[in-house]
mmCIF file of C-alpha atoms in Angstrom:
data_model
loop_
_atom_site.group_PDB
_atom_site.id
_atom_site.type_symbol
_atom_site.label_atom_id
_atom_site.label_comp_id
_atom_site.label_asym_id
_atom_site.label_seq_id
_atom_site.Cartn_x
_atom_site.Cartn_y
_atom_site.Cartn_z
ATOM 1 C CA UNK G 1 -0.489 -19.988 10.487
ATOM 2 C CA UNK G 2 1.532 -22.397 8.901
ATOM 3 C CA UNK G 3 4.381 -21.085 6.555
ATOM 4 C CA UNK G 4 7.831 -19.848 5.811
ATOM 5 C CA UNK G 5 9.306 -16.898 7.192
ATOM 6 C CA UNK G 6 12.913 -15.330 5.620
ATOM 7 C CA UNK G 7 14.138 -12.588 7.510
ATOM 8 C CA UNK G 8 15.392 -9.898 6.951
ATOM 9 C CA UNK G 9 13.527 -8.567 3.882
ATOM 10 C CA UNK G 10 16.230 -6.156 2.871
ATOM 11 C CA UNK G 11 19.779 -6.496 3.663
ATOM 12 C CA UNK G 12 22.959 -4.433 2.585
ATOM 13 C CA UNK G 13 26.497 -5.681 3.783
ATOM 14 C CA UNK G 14 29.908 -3.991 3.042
ATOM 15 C CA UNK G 15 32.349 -6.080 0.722
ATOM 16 C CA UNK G 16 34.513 -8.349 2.438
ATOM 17 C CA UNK G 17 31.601 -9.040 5.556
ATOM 18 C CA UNK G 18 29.930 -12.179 5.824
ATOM 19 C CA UNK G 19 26.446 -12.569 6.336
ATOM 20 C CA UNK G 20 23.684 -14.529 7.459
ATOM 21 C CA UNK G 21 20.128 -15.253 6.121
ATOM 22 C CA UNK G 22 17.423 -16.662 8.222
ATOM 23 C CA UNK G 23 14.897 -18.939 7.378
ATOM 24 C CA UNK G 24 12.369 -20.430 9.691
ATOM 25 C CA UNK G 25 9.495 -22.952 8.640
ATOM 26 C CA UNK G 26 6.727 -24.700 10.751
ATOM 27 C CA UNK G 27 5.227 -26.968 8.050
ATOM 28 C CA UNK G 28 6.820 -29.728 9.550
ATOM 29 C CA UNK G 29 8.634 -30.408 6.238
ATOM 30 C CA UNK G 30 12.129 -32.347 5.981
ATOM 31 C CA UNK G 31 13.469 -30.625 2.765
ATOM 32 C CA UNK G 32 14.700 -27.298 2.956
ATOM 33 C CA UNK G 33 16.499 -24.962 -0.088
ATOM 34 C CA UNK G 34 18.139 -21.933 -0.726
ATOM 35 C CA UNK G 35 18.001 -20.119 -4.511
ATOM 36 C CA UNK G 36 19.561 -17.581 -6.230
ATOM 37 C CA UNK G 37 17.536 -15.358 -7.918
ATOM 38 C CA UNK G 38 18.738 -12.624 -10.966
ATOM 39 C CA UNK G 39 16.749 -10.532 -13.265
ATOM 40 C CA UNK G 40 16.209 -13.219 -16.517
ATOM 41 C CA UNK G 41 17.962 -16.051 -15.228
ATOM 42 C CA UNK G 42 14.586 -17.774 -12.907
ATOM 43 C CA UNK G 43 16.075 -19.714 -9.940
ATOM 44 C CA UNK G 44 19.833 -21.274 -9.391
ATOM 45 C CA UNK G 45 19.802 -23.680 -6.168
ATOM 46 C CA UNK G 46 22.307 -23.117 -4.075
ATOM 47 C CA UNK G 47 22.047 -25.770 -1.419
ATOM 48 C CA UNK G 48 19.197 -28.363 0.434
ATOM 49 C CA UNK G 49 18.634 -30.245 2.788
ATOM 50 C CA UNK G 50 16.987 -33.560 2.837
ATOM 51 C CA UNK G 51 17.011 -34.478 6.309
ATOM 52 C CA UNK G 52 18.783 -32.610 9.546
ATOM 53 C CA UNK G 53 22.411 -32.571 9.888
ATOM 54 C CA UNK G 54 22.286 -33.164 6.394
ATOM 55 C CA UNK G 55 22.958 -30.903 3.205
ATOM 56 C CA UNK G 56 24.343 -31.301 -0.120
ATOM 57 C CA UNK G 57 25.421 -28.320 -2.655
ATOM 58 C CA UNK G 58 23.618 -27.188 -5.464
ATOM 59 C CA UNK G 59 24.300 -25.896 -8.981
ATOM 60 C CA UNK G 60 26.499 -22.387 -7.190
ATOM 61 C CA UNK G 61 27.461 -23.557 -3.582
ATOM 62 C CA UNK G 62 30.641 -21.662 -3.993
ATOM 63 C CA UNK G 63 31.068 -18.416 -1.446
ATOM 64 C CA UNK G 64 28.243 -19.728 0.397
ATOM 65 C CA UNK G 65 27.394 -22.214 3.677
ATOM 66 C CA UNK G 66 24.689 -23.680 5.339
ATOM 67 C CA UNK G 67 23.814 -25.242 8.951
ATOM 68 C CA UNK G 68 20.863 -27.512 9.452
ATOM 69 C CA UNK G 69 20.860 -27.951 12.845
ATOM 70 C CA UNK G 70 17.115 -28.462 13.373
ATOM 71 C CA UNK G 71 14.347 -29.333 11.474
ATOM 72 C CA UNK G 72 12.482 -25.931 10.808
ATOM 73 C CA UNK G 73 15.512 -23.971 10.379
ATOM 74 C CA UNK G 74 17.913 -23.657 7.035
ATOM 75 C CA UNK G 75 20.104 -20.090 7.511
ATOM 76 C CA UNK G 76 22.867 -19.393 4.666
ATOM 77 C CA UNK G 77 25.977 -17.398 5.070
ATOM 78 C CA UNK G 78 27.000 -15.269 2.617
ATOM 79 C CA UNK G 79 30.318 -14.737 2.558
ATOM 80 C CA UNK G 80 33.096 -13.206 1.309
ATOM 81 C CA UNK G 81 33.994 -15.299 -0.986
ATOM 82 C CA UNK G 82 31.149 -15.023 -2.942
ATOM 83 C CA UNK G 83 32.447 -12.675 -6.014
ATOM 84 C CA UNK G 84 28.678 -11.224 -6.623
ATOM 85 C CA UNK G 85 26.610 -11.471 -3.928
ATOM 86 C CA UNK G 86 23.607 -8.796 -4.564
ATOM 87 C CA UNK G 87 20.787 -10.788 -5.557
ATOM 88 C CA UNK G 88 17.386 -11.907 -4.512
ATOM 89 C CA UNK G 89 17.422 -15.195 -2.628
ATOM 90 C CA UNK G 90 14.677 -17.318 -1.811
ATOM 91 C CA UNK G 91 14.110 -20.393 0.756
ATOM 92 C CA UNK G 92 11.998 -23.322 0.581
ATOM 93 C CA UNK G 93 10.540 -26.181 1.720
ATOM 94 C CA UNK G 94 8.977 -29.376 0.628
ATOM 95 C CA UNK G 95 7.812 -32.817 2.380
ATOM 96 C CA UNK G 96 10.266 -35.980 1.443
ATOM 97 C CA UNK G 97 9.164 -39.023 -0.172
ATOM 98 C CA UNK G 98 6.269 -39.509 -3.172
ATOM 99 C CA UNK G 99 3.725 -37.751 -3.419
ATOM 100 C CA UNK G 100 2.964 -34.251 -5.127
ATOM 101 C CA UNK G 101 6.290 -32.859 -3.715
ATOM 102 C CA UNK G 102 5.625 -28.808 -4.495
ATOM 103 C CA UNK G 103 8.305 -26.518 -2.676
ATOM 104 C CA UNK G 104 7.267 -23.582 -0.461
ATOM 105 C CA UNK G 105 8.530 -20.469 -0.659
ATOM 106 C CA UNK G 106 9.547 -17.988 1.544
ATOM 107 C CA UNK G 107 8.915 -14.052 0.656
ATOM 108 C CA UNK G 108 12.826 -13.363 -0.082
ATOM 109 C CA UNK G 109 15.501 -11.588 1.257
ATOM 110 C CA UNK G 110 17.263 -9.236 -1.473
ATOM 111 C CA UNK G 111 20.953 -8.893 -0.649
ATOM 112 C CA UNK G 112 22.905 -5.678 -1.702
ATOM 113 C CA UNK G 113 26.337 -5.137 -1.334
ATOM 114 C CA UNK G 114 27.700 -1.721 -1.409
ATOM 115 C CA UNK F 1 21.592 -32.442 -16.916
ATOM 116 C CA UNK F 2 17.905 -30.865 -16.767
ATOM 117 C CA UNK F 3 17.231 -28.198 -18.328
ATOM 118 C CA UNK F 4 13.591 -25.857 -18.406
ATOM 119 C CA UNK F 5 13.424 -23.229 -20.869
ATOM 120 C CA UNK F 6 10.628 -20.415 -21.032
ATOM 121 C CA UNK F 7 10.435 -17.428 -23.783
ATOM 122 C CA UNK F 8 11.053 -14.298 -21.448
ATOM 123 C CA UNK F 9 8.107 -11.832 -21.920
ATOM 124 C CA UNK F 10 4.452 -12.015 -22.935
ATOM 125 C CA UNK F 11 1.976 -8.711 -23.320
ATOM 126 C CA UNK F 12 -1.777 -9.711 -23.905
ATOM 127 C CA UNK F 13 -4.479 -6.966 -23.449
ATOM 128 C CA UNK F 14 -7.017 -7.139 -20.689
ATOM 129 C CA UNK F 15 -9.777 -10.339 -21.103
ATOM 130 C CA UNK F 16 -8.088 -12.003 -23.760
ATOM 131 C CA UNK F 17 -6.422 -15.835 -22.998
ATOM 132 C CA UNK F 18 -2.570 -15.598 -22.189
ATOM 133 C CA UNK F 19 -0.050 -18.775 -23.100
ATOM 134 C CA UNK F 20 2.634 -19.304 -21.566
ATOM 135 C CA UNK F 21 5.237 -22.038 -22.682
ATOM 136 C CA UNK F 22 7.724 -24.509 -21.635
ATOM 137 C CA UNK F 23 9.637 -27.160 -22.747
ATOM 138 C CA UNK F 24 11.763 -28.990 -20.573
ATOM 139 C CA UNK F 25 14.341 -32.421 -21.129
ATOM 140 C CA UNK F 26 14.320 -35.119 -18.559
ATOM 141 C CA UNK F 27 12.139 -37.546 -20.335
ATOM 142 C CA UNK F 28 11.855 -38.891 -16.384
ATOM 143 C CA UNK F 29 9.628 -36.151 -15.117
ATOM 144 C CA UNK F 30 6.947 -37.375 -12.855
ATOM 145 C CA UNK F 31 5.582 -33.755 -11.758
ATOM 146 C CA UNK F 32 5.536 -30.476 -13.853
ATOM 147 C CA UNK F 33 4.714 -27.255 -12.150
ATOM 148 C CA UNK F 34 3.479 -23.458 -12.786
ATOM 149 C CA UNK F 35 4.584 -20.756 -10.167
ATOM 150 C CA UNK F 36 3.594 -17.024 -10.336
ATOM 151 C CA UNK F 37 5.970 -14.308 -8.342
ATOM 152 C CA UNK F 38 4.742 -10.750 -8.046
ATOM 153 C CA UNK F 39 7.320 -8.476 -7.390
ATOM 154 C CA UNK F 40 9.309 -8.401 -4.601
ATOM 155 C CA UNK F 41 7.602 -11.361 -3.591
ATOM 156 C CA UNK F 42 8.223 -15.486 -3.030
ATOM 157 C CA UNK F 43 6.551 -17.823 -5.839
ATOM 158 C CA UNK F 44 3.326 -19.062 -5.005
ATOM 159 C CA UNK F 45 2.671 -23.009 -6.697
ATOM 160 C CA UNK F 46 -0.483 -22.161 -9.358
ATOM 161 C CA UNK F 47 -0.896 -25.248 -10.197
ATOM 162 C CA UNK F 48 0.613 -28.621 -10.823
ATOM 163 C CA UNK F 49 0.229 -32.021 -13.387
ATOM 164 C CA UNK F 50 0.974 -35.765 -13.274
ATOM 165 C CA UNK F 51 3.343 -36.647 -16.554
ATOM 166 C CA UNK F 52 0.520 -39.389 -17.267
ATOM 167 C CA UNK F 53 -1.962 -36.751 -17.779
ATOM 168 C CA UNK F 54 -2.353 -34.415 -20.703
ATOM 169 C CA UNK F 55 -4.621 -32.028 -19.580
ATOM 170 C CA UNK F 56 -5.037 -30.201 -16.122
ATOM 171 C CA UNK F 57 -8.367 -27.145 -15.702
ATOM 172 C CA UNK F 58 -8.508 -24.927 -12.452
ATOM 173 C CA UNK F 59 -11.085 -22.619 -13.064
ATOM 174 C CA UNK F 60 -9.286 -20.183 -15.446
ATOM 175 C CA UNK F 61 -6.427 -21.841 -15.911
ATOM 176 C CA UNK F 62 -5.882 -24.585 -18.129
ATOM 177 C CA UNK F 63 -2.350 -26.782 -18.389
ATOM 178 C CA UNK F 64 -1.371 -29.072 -21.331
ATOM 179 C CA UNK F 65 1.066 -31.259 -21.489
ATOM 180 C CA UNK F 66 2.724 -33.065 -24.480
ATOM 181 C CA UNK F 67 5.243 -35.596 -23.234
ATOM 182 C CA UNK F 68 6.355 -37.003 -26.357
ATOM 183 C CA UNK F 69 7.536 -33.082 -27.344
ATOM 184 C CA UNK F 70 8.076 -32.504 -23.987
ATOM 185 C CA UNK F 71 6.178 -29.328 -24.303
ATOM 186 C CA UNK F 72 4.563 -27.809 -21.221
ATOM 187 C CA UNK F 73 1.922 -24.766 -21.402
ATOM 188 C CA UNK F 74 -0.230 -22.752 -18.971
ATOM 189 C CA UNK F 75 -3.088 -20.564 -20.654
ATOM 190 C CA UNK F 76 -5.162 -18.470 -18.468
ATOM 191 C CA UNK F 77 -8.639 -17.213 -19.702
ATOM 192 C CA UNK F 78 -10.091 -13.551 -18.943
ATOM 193 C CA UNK F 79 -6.299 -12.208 -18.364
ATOM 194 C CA UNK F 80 -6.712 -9.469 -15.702
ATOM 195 C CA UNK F 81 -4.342 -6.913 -14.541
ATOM 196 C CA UNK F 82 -3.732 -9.027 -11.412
ATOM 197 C CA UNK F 83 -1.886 -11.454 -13.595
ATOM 198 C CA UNK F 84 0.661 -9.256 -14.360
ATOM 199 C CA UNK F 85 3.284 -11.676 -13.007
ATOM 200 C CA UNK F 86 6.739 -13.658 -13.664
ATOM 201 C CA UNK F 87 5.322 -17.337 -14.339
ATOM 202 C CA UNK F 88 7.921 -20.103 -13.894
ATOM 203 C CA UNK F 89 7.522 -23.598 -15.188
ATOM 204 C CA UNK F 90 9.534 -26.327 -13.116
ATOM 205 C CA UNK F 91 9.574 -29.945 -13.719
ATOM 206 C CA UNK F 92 10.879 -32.786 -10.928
ATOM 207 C CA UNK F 93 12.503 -35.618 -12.147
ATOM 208 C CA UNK F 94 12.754 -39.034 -10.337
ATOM 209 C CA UNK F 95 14.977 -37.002 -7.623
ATOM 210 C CA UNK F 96 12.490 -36.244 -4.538
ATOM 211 C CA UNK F 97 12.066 -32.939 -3.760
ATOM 212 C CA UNK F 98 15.182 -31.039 -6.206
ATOM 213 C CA UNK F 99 13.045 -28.834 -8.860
ATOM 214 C CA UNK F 100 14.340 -27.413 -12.074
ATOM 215 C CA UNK F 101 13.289 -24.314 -12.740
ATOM 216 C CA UNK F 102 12.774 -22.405 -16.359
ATOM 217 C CA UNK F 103 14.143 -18.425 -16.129
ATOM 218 C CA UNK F 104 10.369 -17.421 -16.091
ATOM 219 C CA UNK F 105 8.310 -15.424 -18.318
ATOM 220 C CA UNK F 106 7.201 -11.693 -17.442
ATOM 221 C CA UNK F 107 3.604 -11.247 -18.003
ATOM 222 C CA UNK F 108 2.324 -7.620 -18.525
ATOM 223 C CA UNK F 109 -1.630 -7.166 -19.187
ATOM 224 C CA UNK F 110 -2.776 -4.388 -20.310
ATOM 225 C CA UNK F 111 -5.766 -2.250 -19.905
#
Protein backbone atom coordinates (compact mmCIF):
# COMPACT_ATOMS: atom_id res chain seq x y z
CA UNK A 1 0.00 0.00 0.00
CA UNK A 2 1.50 2.94 -1.23
CA UNK A 3 0.98 6.22 0.85
CA UNK A 4 1.83 8.67 3.54
CA UNK A 5 1.90 7.95 7.04
CA UNK A 6 2.15 11.06 9.90
CA UNK A 7 2.51 9.83 13.21
CA UNK A 8 1.41 10.50 15.95
CA UNK A 9 -2.26 11.40 15.34
CA UNK A 10 -2.65 13.36 18.53
CA UNK A 11 0.05 15.03 20.34
CA UNK A 12 0.08 17.40 23.48
CA UNK A 13 3.52 18.93 24.64
CA UNK A 14 4.10 21.27 27.68
CA UNK A 15 5.22 24.96 26.77
CA UNK A 16 8.75 25.45 26.48
CA UNK A 17 9.36 21.42 25.05
CA UNK A 18 10.29 20.81 21.66
CA UNK A 19 8.82 18.34 19.58
CA UNK A 20 9.00 16.18 16.75
CA UNK A 21 6.54 15.13 13.95
CA UNK A 22 7.05 12.15 11.83
CA UNK A 23 6.33 11.68 8.43
CA UNK A 24 7.11 8.66 6.37
CA UNK A 25 6.20 8.18 2.54
CA UNK A 26 6.87 5.21 0.11
CA UNK A 27 5.60 6.79 -3.15
CA UNK A 28 8.93 7.19 -4.20
CA UNK A 29 8.32 10.97 -4.52
CA UNK A 30 11.22 13.71 -4.27
CA UNK A 31 9.08 16.64 -2.87
CA UNK A 32 8.08 16.59 0.54
CA UNK A 33 5.97 19.55 2.72
CA UNK A 34 4.87 20.44 5.92
CA UNK A 35 1.48 22.86 6.48
CA UNK A 36 -0.06 24.62 8.99
CA UNK A 37 -3.47 24.21 9.33
CA UNK A 38 -6.14 26.71 11.52
CA UNK A 39 -9.83 26.81 11.64
CA UNK A 40 -10.65 29.48 8.44
CA UNK A 41 -7.32 30.16 7.36
CA UNK A 42 -6.89 26.65 4.67
CA UNK A 43 -3.16 25.71 4.56
CA UNK A 44 0.18 27.93 5.43
CA UNK A 45 3.45 25.95 4.18
CA UNK A 46 5.85 25.80 6.45
CA UNK A 47 8.78 24.16 4.75
CA UNK A 48 9.70 21.50 1.52
CA UNK A 49 11.84 19.75 0.22
CA UNK A 50 12.74 19.35 -3.35
CA UNK A 51 15.38 16.92 -3.31
CA UNK A 52 17.35 15.18 -0.11
CA UNK A 53 19.62 17.16 1.95
CA UNK A 54 17.73 19.86 0.61
CA UNK A 55 14.93 22.24 2.10
CA UNK A 56 13.91 25.70 1.78
CA UNK A 57 11.35 27.69 4.21
CA UNK A 58 7.98 28.48 3.54
CA UNK A 59 5.51 31.32 4.17
CA UNK A 60 5.95 30.61 8.60
CA UNK A 61 9.34 28.71 8.98
CA UNK A 62 9.87 30.61 12.13
CA UNK A 63 9.90 28.29 15.57
CA UNK A 64 10.13 25.40 13.40
CA UNK A 65 13.01 22.89 11.65
CA UNK A 66 13.28 20.24 9.38
CA UNK A 67 15.84 17.27 8.45
CA UNK A 68 15.70 15.52 5.13
CA UNK A 69 18.01 13.03 5.53
CA UNK A 70 16.47 10.41 3.22
CA UNK A 71 14.20 10.31 0.60
CA UNK A 72 10.87 8.98 2.21
CA UNK A 73 11.27 10.79 5.34
CA UNK A 74 10.43 14.75 6.14
CA UNK A 75 10.02 15.03 10.32
CA UNK A 76 9.48 18.77 11.74
CA UNK A 77 10.42 19.98 15.12
CA UNK A 78 8.34 22.05 16.85
CA UNK A 79 9.91 24.05 19.06
CA UNK A 80 9.90 26.41 21.51
CA UNK A 81 10.15 29.13 19.78
CA UNK A 82 7.18 28.79 18.04
CA UNK A 83 4.76 31.46 19.96
CA UNK A 84 1.44 29.29 18.98
CA UNK A 85 2.04 26.02 18.27
CA UNK A 86 -1.53 24.10 18.68
CA UNK A 87 -2.66 23.51 15.33
CA UNK A 88 -3.36 20.83 12.82
CA UNK A 89 -0.39 20.09 10.59
CA UNK A 90 -0.30 18.19 7.57
CA UNK A 91 2.63 16.51 5.34
CA UNK A 92 2.91 15.92 1.79
CA UNK A 93 4.34 14.73 -1.07
CA UNK A 94 4.52 15.23 -4.75
CA UNK A 95 6.81 13.87 -7.78
CA UNK A 96 9.37 16.73 -9.24
CA UNK A 97 9.41 17.89 -12.67
CA UNK A 98 6.19 18.47 -15.29
CA UNK A 99 3.62 16.73 -15.29
CA UNK A 100 0.23 16.85 -13.23
CA UNK A 101 2.23 17.56 -10.00
CA UNK A 102 -0.84 16.93 -7.24
CA UNK A 103 0.55 16.75 -3.53
CA UNK A 104 -0.29 13.83 -1.20
CA UNK A 105 -1.39 14.14 1.96
CA UNK A 106 -0.82 12.60 5.02
CA UNK A 107 -3.87 12.10 7.68
CA UNK A 108 -2.46 14.94 10.18
CA UNK A 109 -1.08 15.22 13.36
CA UNK A 110 -3.03 17.92 15.61
CA UNK A 111 -0.60 19.51 18.05
CA UNK A 112 -1.89 20.87 21.48
CA UNK A 113 0.01 22.61 23.85
CA UNK A 114 -1.13 22.82 27.34
CA UNK B 1 2.69 36.97 -4.39
CA UNK B 2 -0.19 34.26 -5.05
CA UNK B 3 -2.99 34.49 -3.60
CA UNK B 4 -6.40 31.83 -3.67
CA UNK B 5 -9.44 33.07 -2.17
CA UNK B 6 -12.68 30.90 -1.42
CA UNK B 7 -16.10 32.26 0.28
CA UNK B 8 -16.03 30.25 3.68
CA UNK B 9 -19.35 28.29 4.00
CA UNK B 10 -21.96 26.83 1.66
CA UNK B 11 -25.42 24.92 2.93
CA UNK B 12 -27.38 23.25 -0.03
CA UNK B 13 -30.15 20.68 0.85
CA UNK B 14 -29.82 17.04 -0.04
CA UNK B 15 -29.90 16.29 -4.22
CA UNK B 16 -29.65 19.69 -5.26
CA UNK B 17 -26.14 20.91 -7.31
CA UNK B 18 -23.57 22.63 -4.86
CA UNK B 19 -20.95 25.52 -6.29
CA UNK B 20 -18.18 26.13 -4.94
CA UNK B 21 -15.88 29.13 -6.01
CA UNK B 22 -12.47 30.38 -6.45
CA UNK B 23 -10.60 32.94 -7.82
CA UNK B 24 -7.06 32.97 -7.68
CA UNK B 25 -4.05 35.68 -9.21
CA UNK B 26 -1.01 34.25 -10.84
CA UNK B 27 -2.02 34.74 -14.38
CA UNK B 28 0.97 31.83 -14.75
CA UNK B 29 -1.03 28.94 -13.43
CA UNK B 30 -0.51 25.81 -15.36
CA UNK B 31 -2.60 23.41 -12.91
CA UNK B 32 -5.70 24.31 -10.73
CA UNK B 33 -6.89 21.86 -8.18
CA UNK B 34 -10.06 20.82 -5.90
CA UNK B 35 -9.30 18.97 -2.52
CA UNK B 36 -12.01 17.74 -0.06
CA UNK B 37 -10.92 17.15 3.88
CA UNK B 38 -13.39 15.45 6.17
CA UNK B 39 -12.75 16.10 9.56
CA UNK B 40 -9.95 15.20 11.31
CA UNK B 41 -8.69 13.97 8.21
CA UNK B 42 -5.74 14.75 5.32
CA UNK B 43 -7.14 16.32 1.89
CA UNK B 44 -7.79 13.94 -0.66
CA UNK B 45 -7.05 15.61 -4.60
CA UNK B 46 -10.94 15.50 -6.20
CA UNK B 47 -10.00 16.50 -9.12
CA UNK B 48 -7.68 18.59 -11.20
CA UNK B 49 -7.61 20.98 -14.74
CA UNK B 50 -5.07 22.11 -17.36
CA UNK B 51 -5.23 26.24 -17.54
CA UNK B 52 -5.79 25.58 -21.44
CA UNK B 53 -8.96 23.91 -20.75
CA UNK B 54 -12.25 25.41 -19.71
CA UNK B 55 -14.17 22.68 -18.74
CA UNK B 56 -13.29 19.43 -16.70
CA UNK B 57 -16.61 16.43 -15.91
CA UNK B 58 -15.91 13.44 -13.46
CA UNK B 59 -19.02 11.84 -13.11
CA UNK B 60 -20.78 14.27 -10.69
CA UNK B 61 -18.52 16.73 -10.61
CA UNK B 62 -18.07 19.30 -13.04
CA UNK B 63 -15.00 22.13 -12.99
CA UNK B 64 -14.99 25.43 -14.98
CA UNK B 65 -12.50 27.50 -15.48
CA UNK B 66 -12.39 31.15 -16.73
CA UNK B 67 -8.80 32.28 -17.15
CA UNK B 68 -9.31 35.62 -18.40
CA UNK B 69 -11.38 36.31 -14.80
CA UNK B 70 -9.33 33.98 -13.29
CA UNK B 71 -12.35 32.41 -11.79
CA UNK B 72 -12.22 28.77 -10.74
CA UNK B 73 -15.50 26.66 -9.72
CA UNK B 74 -16.35 23.07 -8.70
CA UNK B 75 -20.21 22.14 -8.83
CA UNK B 76 -21.21 18.78 -7.76
CA UNK B 77 -24.64 17.31 -8.88
CA UNK B 78 -27.01 15.10 -6.51
CA UNK B 79 -25.22 16.74 -3.25
CA UNK B 80 -25.32 13.91 -0.65
CA UNK B 81 -24.65 13.99 2.96
CA UNK B 82 -21.23 12.41 2.27
CA UNK B 83 -20.19 15.70 0.80
CA UNK B 84 -20.40 17.42 3.78
CA UNK B 85 -16.75 18.50 3.53
CA UNK B 86 -14.09 21.54 3.63
CA UNK B 87 -13.30 21.91 -0.28
CA UNK B 88 -10.03 23.74 -1.03
CA UNK B 89 -9.14 25.17 -4.37
CA UNK B 90 -5.23 25.39 -5.05
CA UNK B 91 -3.60 26.60 -8.10
CA UNK B 92 0.41 25.86 -9.09
CA UNK B 93 2.14 28.36 -10.79
CA UNK B 94 5.26 27.83 -13.03
CA UNK B 95 7.08 26.74 -9.57
CA UNK B 96 7.13 22.70 -9.60
CA UNK B 97 5.55 21.19 -6.97
CA UNK B 98 4.80 24.59 -4.30
CA UNK B 99 0.75 24.84 -4.25
CA UNK B 100 -1.25 27.80 -3.11
CA UNK B 101 -3.95 27.03 -1.31
CA UNK B 102 -7.50 29.08 -0.84
CA UNK B 103 -8.75 28.95 3.18
CA UNK B 104 -11.44 26.38 1.98
CA UNK B 105 -15.07 26.40 1.99
CA UNK B 106 -17.21 24.30 4.63
CA UNK B 107 -19.85 22.41 2.93
CA UNK B 108 -22.89 21.28 5.07
CA UNK B 109 -25.80 19.24 3.17
CA UNK B 110 -28.66 18.83 4.56
CA UNK B 111 -31.30 16.24 4.78
Amino acid sequence: DGGITQSPKYLFRKEGQNVTLSCEQNLNHDAMYWYRQDPGQGLRLIYYSQIVNDFQKGDIAEGYSVSREKKESFPLTVTSAQKNPTAFYLCASSPEGPGVGEQFFGPGTRLTVL
Amino acid sequence: GEDVEQSLFLSVREGDSSVINCTYTDSSSTYLYWYKQEPGAGLQLLTYIFSNMDMKQDQRLTVLLNKKDKHLSLRIADTQTGDSAIYFCAERGTSYGKLTFGQGTILTVHP
